[in-house]
């Protein structure tokens, strides 16, 4: 498989002196990469303030959680925000509020963290996978419409690795078929599409602040959107179904759960907003440097971004074409790159074959809710995800904290890949 025109390695890199680390040479990159998460002593007084207040839960509103909701909505340009216990609980809430119910179908990106599948299954609805566009690595809008049935209720585009999905055609399809759009923006804090932030592009949007995220609180999440009415319903659902704002429900309680954020989490998050903004700019700068370098290497294909979008690079991903590396398999390439002092991984695999979906569709509940024919056709349809398979088979990802390093460290990544390219035949042997 070849995507690229012939490109020339700098000949200076092809000599003996430049031996790959796996073959006994010296690693290109020496030393550590930035560690995550980071914290500052200056954050401690606000955490202690929460401790001493005795008001740790956000069940009655106000406090740090409410301050964070206002600050995060403002940061995104969204009308409102509801802070939650996690990204998963944000998604569970948003799907409930958009009316996803037992026996429904929800169209979702297959190339994502497993929670994007699970939240749909938790509603006893079927996660129906649209294909991934191998060039953008996000949902291919052209593959959505053929998957819509009379049970489809919502579309969940995932802005994976902080790269915005191509939202205009997705929203147009949703409008045409009267479907809701819930953005899974759990990896896309401050990512942009055509001048707007992810988190303001669908009916409701969900974020994660888990430990590895660009703005972490250990666990934590948020739902954002522009409809006060929908956000009132989210608040109610995440607070055990207590009526809230315009949402009065029926009687004292509607259906709901306890998916609230604590004030401790909010105190941590509030103090990281400026840091998120600064570090996003730095990640973008270093990612541009990396893309410029990688674009020159035969067999390395950086992502094609949807027009007018600005990613935030939770993972910096590219596709690897082994045929341009003398057939050096992707796992061998990853091993060689790690040996050069550049941590990297192969990203998500074809998780729909892992057993989770088989377990779900063979359960008593799903068998009651869907016909045997529908469940068989559903299972068979995984084979149609050719674009997603291509991404799963060829992706290589570099974790975002490495984009917080110095420009010289970024050049090391490029140099290490050139080195592997120059010695790929020997590395394969
Ligand atoms: C794309 C995506 N969706 C959903 C989630 C779930 O978020 P959380 O781990 O905060 O529950 C994550 C978190 O890793 C994610 O990356």
Short mmCIF file of C-alpha atoms and ligand atoms in Angstrom, two decimals:
data_model
loop_
_atom_site.label_atom_id
_atom_site.label_comp_id
_atom_site.label_asym_id
_atom_site.label_seq_id
_atom_site.Cartn_x
_atom_site.Cartn_y
_atom_site.Cartn_z
CA UNK A 1 0.00 0.00 0.00
CA UNK A 2 1.50 3.35 -1.03
CA UNK A 3 0.02 6.77 -0.40
CA UNK A 4 3.00 8.90 -1.10
CA UNK A 5 5.18 10.02 -3.94
CA UNK A 6 8.87 9.10 -3.76
CA UNK A 7 10.71 11.23 -1.23
CA UNK A 8 14.41 11.22 -0.63
CA UNK A 9 16.11 10.58 2.71
CA UNK A 10 18.98 12.96 3.48
CA UNK A 11 21.93 10.75 2.41
CA UNK A 12 23.93 11.87 5.44
CA UNK A 13 21.56 9.83 7.60
CA UNK A 14 22.07 6.54 5.80
CA UNK A 15 25.62 5.77 6.97
CA UNK A 16 27.05 3.32 9.57
CA UNK A 17 27.59 6.07 12.13
CA UNK A 18 23.86 6.53 12.22
CA UNK A 19 23.10 2.95 13.22
CA UNK A 20 19.63 2.38 14.75
CA UNK A 21 19.58 1.86 18.51
CA UNK A 22 18.02 -1.57 18.00
CA UNK A 23 21.11 -2.58 16.00
CA UNK A 24 23.55 -1.29 18.60
CA UNK A 25 23.62 2.44 17.82
CA UNK A 26 23.08 5.30 20.26
CA UNK A 27 19.42 6.39 20.67
CA UNK A 28 18.60 9.65 18.90
CA UNK A 29 16.73 10.99 21.92
CA UNK A 30 18.36 10.90 25.33
CA UNK A 31 16.61 11.82 28.54
CA UNK A 32 13.03 12.05 29.67
CA UNK A 33 9.90 13.48 28.11
CA UNK A 34 7.52 15.71 30.10
CA UNK A 35 5.63 13.76 32.78
CA UNK A 36 1.89 13.91 33.33
CA UNK A 37 -0.06 15.09 35.26
CA UNK A 38 1.71 18.18 36.55
CA UNK A 39 0.67 20.20 39.57
CA UNK A 40 1.69 23.42 41.23
CA UNK A 41 2.05 24.20 44.89
CA UNK A 42 0.08 27.38 44.25
CA UNK A 43 -3.03 25.21 43.68
CA UNK A 44 -2.97 23.78 47.19
CA UNK A 45 -4.70 26.61 49.14
CA UNK A 46 -7.88 26.28 47.07
CA UNK A 47 -8.02 22.53 47.66
CA UNK A 48 -7.58 23.13 51.38
CA UNK A 49 -10.26 25.81 51.23
CA UNK A 50 -12.71 23.17 49.97
CA UNK A 51 -11.57 20.77 52.69
CA UNK A 52 -12.09 23.32 55.46
CA UNK A 53 -15.45 24.47 54.11
CA UNK A 54 -16.97 21.05 54.82
CA UNK A 55 -18.89 21.57 51.56
CA UNK A 56 -17.45 18.87 49.36
CA UNK A 57 -20.46 17.74 47.35
CA UNK A 58 -22.03 19.88 44.62
CA UNK A 59 -25.53 18.48 45.24
CA UNK A 60 -26.95 21.82 46.34
CA UNK A 61 -25.28 23.88 43.59
CA UNK A 62 -22.97 26.87 43.97
CA UNK A 63 -19.33 26.68 45.13
CA UNK A 64 -16.33 25.70 43.05
CA UNK A 65 -18.31 23.33 40.81
CA UNK A 66 -20.63 26.16 39.75
CA UNK A 67 -17.63 28.47 39.26
CA UNK A 68 -16.02 25.87 37.05
CA UNK A 69 -19.19 25.37 35.03
CA UNK A 70 -19.33 29.11 34.31
CA UNK A 71 -15.61 29.33 33.49
CA UNK A 72 -15.61 26.28 31.21
CA UNK A 73 -18.72 27.42 29.30
CA UNK A 74 -17.09 30.82 28.87
CA UNK A 75 -13.85 29.26 27.65
CA UNK A 76 -15.67 27.33 24.92
CA UNK A 77 -18.19 29.99 24.02
CA UNK A 78 -20.99 27.63 25.07
CA UNK A 79 -24.14 28.87 26.75
CA UNK A 80 -23.93 26.51 29.69
CA UNK A 81 -22.02 23.65 31.25
CA UNK A 82 -22.93 20.92 33.72
CA UNK A 83 -19.94 19.44 35.58
CA UNK A 84 -20.05 15.67 36.04
CA UNK A 85 -18.12 12.90 37.77
CA UNK A 86 -16.47 11.72 34.51
CA UNK A 87 -16.68 11.79 30.74
CA UNK A 88 -18.60 8.52 30.84
CA UNK A 89 -21.28 9.94 33.13
CA UNK A 90 -21.43 13.10 30.98
CA UNK A 91 -22.16 10.91 27.93
CA UNK A 92 -24.69 8.77 29.82
CA UNK A 93 -26.52 11.93 30.87
CA UNK A 94 -26.44 13.56 27.42
CA UNK A 95 -27.74 10.43 25.69
CA UNK A 96 -30.59 10.11 28.20
CA UNK A 97 -31.54 13.76 27.78
CA UNK A 98 -31.52 13.40 23.98
CA UNK A 99 -34.03 10.60 24.42
CA UNK A 100 -31.90 7.54 23.67
CA UNK A 101 -33.87 4.60 25.05
CA UNK A 102 -33.96 0.81 25.08
CA UNK A 103 -34.20 -0.62 21.57
CA UNK A 104 -32.86 2.51 19.85
CA UNK A 105 -29.83 2.71 17.61
CA UNK A 106 -27.07 5.32 17.86
CA UNK A 107 -24.52 5.92 15.12
CA UNK A 108 -21.01 6.33 16.53
CA UNK A 109 -17.37 6.54 15.44
CA UNK A 110 -15.69 3.13 15.80
CA UNK A 111 -12.21 4.60 16.27
CA UNK A 112 -12.45 5.70 19.89
CA UNK A 113 -12.00 4.81 23.53
CA UNK A 114 -14.32 1.98 24.54
CA UNK A 115 -16.50 4.25 26.72
CA UNK A 116 -18.06 5.71 23.55
CA UNK A 117 -19.48 2.24 22.79
CA UNK A 118 -20.35 1.40 26.38
CA UNK A 119 -22.48 4.45 27.12
CA UNK A 120 -24.80 3.50 24.26
CA UNK A 121 -24.99 -0.12 25.41
CA UNK A 122 -25.80 1.09 28.95
CA UNK A 123 -28.97 2.64 27.53
CA UNK A 124 -29.76 -0.78 25.99
CA UNK A 125 -29.31 0.81 22.58
CA UNK A 126 -27.21 -0.51 19.71
CA UNK A 127 -23.97 1.33 18.85
CA UNK A 128 -23.98 1.29 15.06
CA UNK A 129 -20.59 2.07 13.61
CA UNK A 130 -20.15 4.42 10.69
CA UNK A 131 -16.79 3.99 8.99
CA UNK A 132 -13.63 5.95 9.74
CA UNK A 133 -12.13 8.12 7.02
CA UNK A 134 -8.53 6.84 6.95
CA UNK A 135 -7.19 10.25 5.99
CA UNK A 136 -8.83 12.19 8.85
CA UNK A 137 -9.09 9.27 11.32
CA UNK A 138 -12.53 10.55 12.37
CA UNK A 139 -16.03 9.44 11.32
CA UNK A 140 -16.58 9.50 7.56
CA UNK A 141 -19.76 11.57 7.08
CA UNK A 142 -20.39 9.81 3.75
CA UNK A 143 -20.79 6.50 5.60
CA UNK A 144 -23.50 7.67 8.02
CA UNK A 145 -26.71 7.87 6.02
CA UNK A 146 -26.73 4.23 4.84
CA UNK A 147 -26.65 3.16 8.51
CA UNK A 148 -29.75 5.07 9.56
CA UNK A 149 -32.78 2.90 10.33
CA UNK A 150 -36.21 3.73 11.74
CA UNK A 151 -34.72 3.14 15.21
CA UNK A 152 -31.80 5.56 14.88
CA UNK A 153 -32.07 8.30 17.46
CA UNK A 154 -28.71 10.06 17.61
CA UNK A 155 -25.25 10.42 16.11
CA UNK A 156 -22.16 10.49 18.37
CA UNK A 157 -19.18 11.85 16.43
CA UNK A 158 -15.96 11.43 18.40
CA UNK A 159 -13.29 14.13 18.03
CA UNK A 160 -10.63 11.52 18.57
CA UNK A 161 -7.14 12.61 19.65
CA UNK A 162 -8.48 16.17 19.76
CA UNK A 163 -9.19 16.32 16.01
CA UNK A 164 -12.60 17.75 15.14
CA UNK A 165 -14.91 15.61 13.04
CA UNK A 166 -16.21 17.19 9.85
CA UNK A 167 -19.31 18.51 11.61
CA UNK A 168 -21.13 20.39 8.82
CA UNK A 169 -22.15 17.29 6.84
CA UNK A 170 -22.85 15.39 10.09
CA UNK A 171 -25.19 18.09 11.35
CA UNK A 172 -26.87 18.30 7.93
CA UNK A 173 -27.59 14.55 7.96
CA UNK A 174 -28.88 14.78 11.54
CA UNK A 175 -31.20 17.63 10.61
CA UNK A 176 -32.49 15.81 7.53
CA UNK A 177 -33.34 12.68 9.56
CA UNK A 178 -34.38 14.45 12.76
CA UNK A 179 -31.55 12.94 14.83
CA UNK A 180 -29.74 14.39 17.83
CA UNK A 181 -26.00 15.02 17.78
CA UNK A 182 -23.98 14.37 20.94
CA UNK A 183 -20.33 15.28 20.46
CA UNK A 184 -17.89 13.00 22.24
CA UNK A 185 -15.35 15.75 22.88
CA UNK A 186 -13.71 13.82 25.73
CA UNK A 187 -10.29 14.35 24.08
CA UNK A 188 -11.00 17.72 22.45
CA UNK A 189 -10.71 20.57 24.97
CA UNK A 190 -10.30 23.77 22.87
CA UNK A 191 -10.27 21.95 19.52
CA UNK A 192 -11.94 24.04 16.82
CA UNK A 193 -14.01 23.60 13.71
CA UNK A 194 -14.71 26.54 11.42
CA UNK A 195 -14.16 29.14 14.11
CA UNK A 196 -16.18 27.39 16.83
CA UNK A 197 -14.97 25.22 19.67
CA UNK A 198 -15.80 21.53 19.88
CA UNK A 199 -18.40 21.40 22.61
CA UNK A 200 -20.63 23.93 20.85
CA UNK A 201 -21.26 22.08 17.59
CA UNK A 202 -23.89 19.48 18.51
CA UNK A 203 -27.04 19.44 20.64
CA UNK A 204 -24.95 18.45 23.66
CA UNK A 205 -21.23 17.72 24.05
CA UNK A 206 -19.21 15.78 26.57
CA UNK A 207 -15.71 16.20 27.99
CA UNK A 208 -13.44 14.12 30.21
CA UNK A 209 -11.02 15.43 32.84
CA UNK A 210 -9.56 12.04 33.73
CA UNK A 211 -5.92 11.81 34.84
CA UNK A 212 -4.34 11.59 31.37
CA UNK A 213 -6.34 14.46 29.88
CA UNK A 214 -5.04 17.94 29.00
CA UNK A 215 -7.00 19.37 31.95
CA UNK A 216 -7.10 16.57 34.51
CA UNK A 217 -8.70 16.18 37.92
CA UNK A 218 -8.15 12.45 38.38
CA UNK A 219 -11.73 11.93 37.27
CA UNK A 220 -14.25 14.48 36.06
CA UNK A 221 -16.36 15.48 33.12
CA UNK A 222 -18.62 18.12 31.65
CA UNK A 223 -21.59 18.51 29.37
CA UNK A 224 -21.77 21.69 27.33
CA UNK A 225 -24.30 23.10 24.92
CA UNK A 226 -26.28 26.11 23.84
CA UNK A 227 -29.78 25.12 24.96
CA UNK A 228 -30.61 26.17 28.52
CA UNK A 229 -33.55 23.78 28.48
CA UNK A 230 -31.40 20.75 27.58
CA UNK A 231 -28.76 21.73 30.14
CA UNK A 232 -31.45 22.03 32.84
CA UNK A 233 -32.48 18.48 32.03
CA UNK A 234 -28.85 17.37 32.22
CA UNK A 235 -28.49 19.01 35.61
CA UNK A 236 -31.59 17.22 36.84
CA UNK A 237 -30.47 13.82 35.51
CA UNK A 238 -26.96 14.07 37.00
CA UNK A 239 -28.42 15.12 40.35
CA UNK A 240 -30.62 12.09 41.02
CA UNK A 241 -33.47 13.46 38.90
CA UNK A 242 -34.29 16.45 41.12
CA UNK A 243 -36.23 19.03 39.14
CA UNK A 244 -34.05 21.93 38.03
CA UNK A 245 -34.62 25.26 36.30
CA UNK A 246 -37.11 24.91 33.49
CA UNK A 247 -37.17 21.14 34.00
CA UNK A 248 -39.78 20.38 36.58
CA UNK A 249 -40.19 16.72 35.74
CA UNK A 250 -43.16 14.90 37.18
CA UNK A 251 -43.42 15.08 40.93
CA UNK A 252 -40.32 15.37 43.11
CA UNK A 253 -38.07 13.17 40.96
CA UNK A 254 -37.59 12.15 37.37
CA UNK A 255 -35.24 9.37 36.31
CA UNK A 256 -31.67 10.26 37.13
CA UNK A 257 -28.53 9.23 38.90
CA UNK A 258 -25.73 10.68 40.97
CA UNK A 259 -23.15 11.76 38.43
CA UNK A 260 -22.02 14.93 40.23
CA UNK A 261 -18.53 16.42 40.33
CA UNK A 262 -17.07 17.22 43.76
CA UNK A 263 -15.82 20.70 44.66
CA UNK A 264 -12.32 19.23 45.01
CA UNK A 265 -12.30 18.26 41.35
CA UNK A 266 -13.64 21.67 40.39
CA UNK A 267 -10.98 23.47 42.46
CA UNK A 268 -8.27 21.57 40.56
CA UNK A 269 -9.84 22.22 37.18
CA UNK A 270 -10.49 25.92 37.73
CA UNK A 271 -6.83 26.50 38.37
CA UNK A 272 -5.76 24.75 35.18
CA UNK A 273 -7.74 26.73 32.63
CA UNK A 274 -4.93 29.21 31.86
CA UNK A 275 -2.44 26.34 31.72
CA UNK A 276 -4.66 24.50 29.24
CA UNK A 277 -4.74 27.54 26.97
CA UNK A 278 -0.96 28.05 27.06
CA UNK A 279 -0.15 24.38 26.61
CA UNK A 280 -2.61 23.99 23.75
CA UNK A 281 -0.71 26.68 21.86
CA UNK A 282 2.56 24.91 22.57
CA UNK A 283 1.24 21.51 21.47
CA UNK A 284 -0.02 23.10 18.25
CA UNK A 285 3.31 24.76 17.54
CA UNK A 286 5.28 21.57 18.09
CA UNK A 287 2.75 19.49 16.15
CA UNK A 288 3.18 21.81 13.15
CA UNK A 289 6.93 21.37 13.37
CA UNK A 290 6.50 17.60 13.55
CA UNK A 291 4.07 17.52 10.61
CA UNK A 292 6.43 19.59 8.46
CA UNK A 293 9.23 17.13 9.16
CA UNK A 294 7.18 13.95 8.81
CA UNK A 295 5.66 15.14 5.54
CA UNK A 296 9.10 14.68 3.99
CA UNK A 297 9.51 11.03 5.00
CA UNK A 298 8.29 8.41 2.51
CA UNK A 299 5.72 6.11 4.09
CA UNK A 300 4.72 8.50 6.88
CA UNK A 301 1.32 10.06 6.35
CA UNK A 302 0.26 12.79 8.80
CA UNK A 303 -3.48 13.26 9.28
CA UNK A 304 -5.52 15.34 6.84
CA UNK A 305 -7.54 17.76 8.94
CA UNK A 306 -11.08 18.83 7.99
CA UNK A 307 -11.13 22.29 6.44
CA UNK A 308 -11.10 25.08 9.01
CA UNK A 309 -10.31 22.80 11.95
CA UNK A 310 -7.64 23.19 14.62
CA UNK A 311 -6.79 20.07 16.62
CA UNK A 312 -5.37 19.96 20.13
CA UNK A 313 -3.40 16.72 19.68
CA UNK A 314 -4.29 14.49 22.61
CA UNK A 315 -2.32 11.99 20.55
CA UNK A 316 -0.26 12.99 17.53
CA UNK A 317 -1.14 10.26 15.05
CA UNK A 318 0.17 9.35 11.62
CA UNK A 319 -0.26 6.39 9.30
CA UNK A 320 2.69 4.15 8.62
CA UNK A 321 3.17 2.51 5.21
CA UNK A 322 5.41 -0.54 5.65
CA UNK A 323 5.93 -0.87 1.89
CA UNK A 324 8.02 2.32 2.00
CA UNK A 325 10.11 0.82 4.81
CA UNK A 326 11.17 -2.36 3.00
CA UNK A 327 8.22 -4.21 4.52
CA UNK A 328 9.25 -3.46 8.13
CA UNK A 329 6.05 -4.34 10.02
CA UNK A 330 4.38 -1.63 12.07
CA UNK A 331 5.14 -3.35 15.40
CA UNK A 332 8.82 -3.59 14.40
CA UNK A 333 8.77 0.10 13.44
CA UNK A 334 7.27 0.96 16.85
CA UNK A 335 9.91 -1.15 18.62
CA UNK A 336 12.67 0.58 16.67
CA UNK A 337 11.26 4.04 17.39
CA UNK A 338 10.93 3.29 21.10
CA UNK A 339 14.55 2.12 21.12
CA UNK A 340 15.49 5.55 19.72
CA UNK A 341 14.01 7.07 22.90
CA UNK A 342 10.67 8.00 21.31
CA UNK A 343 7.71 6.41 23.14
CA UNK A 344 4.86 5.59 20.73
CA UNK A 345 2.03 3.11 20.33
CA UNK A 346 -0.33 1.61 17.77
CA UNK A 347 -3.52 3.25 19.11
CA UNK A 348 -6.96 1.66 19.08
CA UNK A 349 -7.58 -1.71 17.43
CA UNK A 350 -10.76 -3.21 15.98
CA UNK A 351 -12.45 -3.32 19.37
CA UNK A 352 -15.81 -4.46 17.98
CA UNK A 353 -14.27 -7.94 17.65
CA UNK A 354 -13.14 -8.03 21.29
CA UNK A 355 -16.26 -9.61 22.72
CA UNK A 356 -17.98 -6.62 24.32
CA UNK A 357 -20.55 -6.35 21.55
CA UNK A 358 -21.05 -10.11 21.34
CA UNK A 359 -21.72 -10.15 25.06
CA UNK A 360 -24.25 -7.35 24.66
CA UNK A 361 -26.14 -8.71 21.67
CA UNK A 362 -26.29 -12.18 23.19
CA UNK A 363 -27.76 -10.82 26.42
CA UNK A 364 -31.39 -11.45 27.35
CA UNK A 365 -32.22 -7.75 27.16
CA UNK A 366 -30.83 -7.12 23.68
CA UNK A 367 -32.47 -10.30 22.36
CA UNK A 368 -35.80 -9.01 23.66
CA UNK A 369 -35.28 -5.58 22.15
CA UNK A 370 -33.94 -6.47 18.68
CA UNK A 371 -34.88 -9.19 16.20
CA UNK A 372 -32.44 -12.04 15.56
CA UNK A 373 -32.12 -10.80 11.93
CA UNK A 374 -31.19 -7.30 13.05
CA UNK A 375 -28.58 -8.56 15.49
CA UNK A 376 -27.05 -10.85 12.86
CA UNK A 377 -26.92 -8.07 10.26
CA UNK A 378 -25.42 -5.80 12.92
CA UNK A 379 -22.66 -8.29 13.74
CA UNK A 380 -21.95 -8.90 10.03
CA UNK A 381 -21.72 -5.16 9.36
CA UNK A 382 -18.40 -4.87 11.24
CA UNK A 383 -16.73 -6.28 8.14
CA UNK A 384 -17.79 -3.19 6.20
CA UNK A 385 -15.56 -0.96 8.34
CA UNK A 386 -12.72 -0.99 5.83
CA UNK A 387 -11.53 2.54 6.53
CA UNK A 388 -11.46 1.86 10.25
CA UNK A 389 -9.50 -1.35 9.72
CA UNK A 390 -6.96 0.55 7.67
CA UNK A 391 -6.49 3.08 10.47
CA UNK A 392 -6.25 0.35 13.13
CA UNK A 393 -3.66 -1.49 11.04
CA UNK A 394 -1.45 1.47 10.17
CA UNK A 395 -1.74 4.10 12.91
CA UNK A 396 1.19 5.14 15.05
CA UNK A 397 0.58 7.59 17.88
CA UNK A 398 2.80 9.86 19.92
CA UNK A 399 1.39 10.97 23.27
CA UNK A 400 0.58 14.66 23.71
CA UNK A 401 2.94 15.40 26.58
CA UNK A 402 5.83 14.92 24.16
CA UNK A 403 4.51 17.95 22.29
CA UNK A 404 5.23 19.99 25.41
CA UNK A 405 8.96 19.30 25.00
CA UNK A 406 11.50 21.60 23.35
CA UNK A 407 11.60 22.02 19.53
CA UNK A 408 14.92 20.12 19.51
CA UNK A 409 13.17 17.11 21.04
CA UNK A 410 10.56 17.24 18.26
CA UNK A 411 13.42 17.25 15.72
CA UNK A 412 14.70 14.10 17.43
CA UNK A 413 11.43 12.33 16.61
CA UNK A 414 11.80 13.27 12.94
CA UNK A 415 15.46 12.25 12.88
CA UNK A 416 14.70 8.92 14.55
CA UNK A 417 12.11 8.07 11.88
CA UNK A 418 14.49 9.04 9.06
CA UNK A 419 17.08 6.76 10.67
CA UNK A 420 14.65 3.84 10.79
CA UNK A 421 13.70 4.53 7.20
CA UNK A 422 17.32 4.50 6.08
CA UNK A 423 18.01 1.21 7.87
CA UNK A 424 14.62 -0.42 7.43
CA UNK A 425 15.97 -3.37 5.42
CA UNK A 426 18.49 -4.19 8.15
CA UNK A 427 15.89 -3.73 10.89
CA UNK A 428 13.54 -6.12 9.13
CA UNK A 429 16.17 -8.82 8.76
C1 LIG B 1 -13.16 9.48 23.44
C2 LIG B 1 -13.52 9.24 24.89
N1 LIG B 1 -14.80 9.07 25.22
C3 LIG B 1 -15.17 8.88 26.50
C4 LIG B 1 -14.24 8.82 27.53
C5 LIG B 1 -14.70 8.56 28.91
O1 LIG B 1 -14.27 9.53 29.82
P1 LIG B 1 -13.94 9.14 31.35
O2 LIG B 1 -12.74 8.27 31.37
O3 LIG B 1 -13.70 10.48 31.99
O4 LIG B 1 -15.14 8.48 31.90
C6 LIG B 1 -12.90 9.00 27.22
C7 LIG B 1 -11.88 8.96 28.28
O5 LIG B 1 -10.80 8.47 28.15
C8 LIG B 1 -12.51 9.20 25.88
O6 LIG B 1 -11.23 9.35 25.55
#
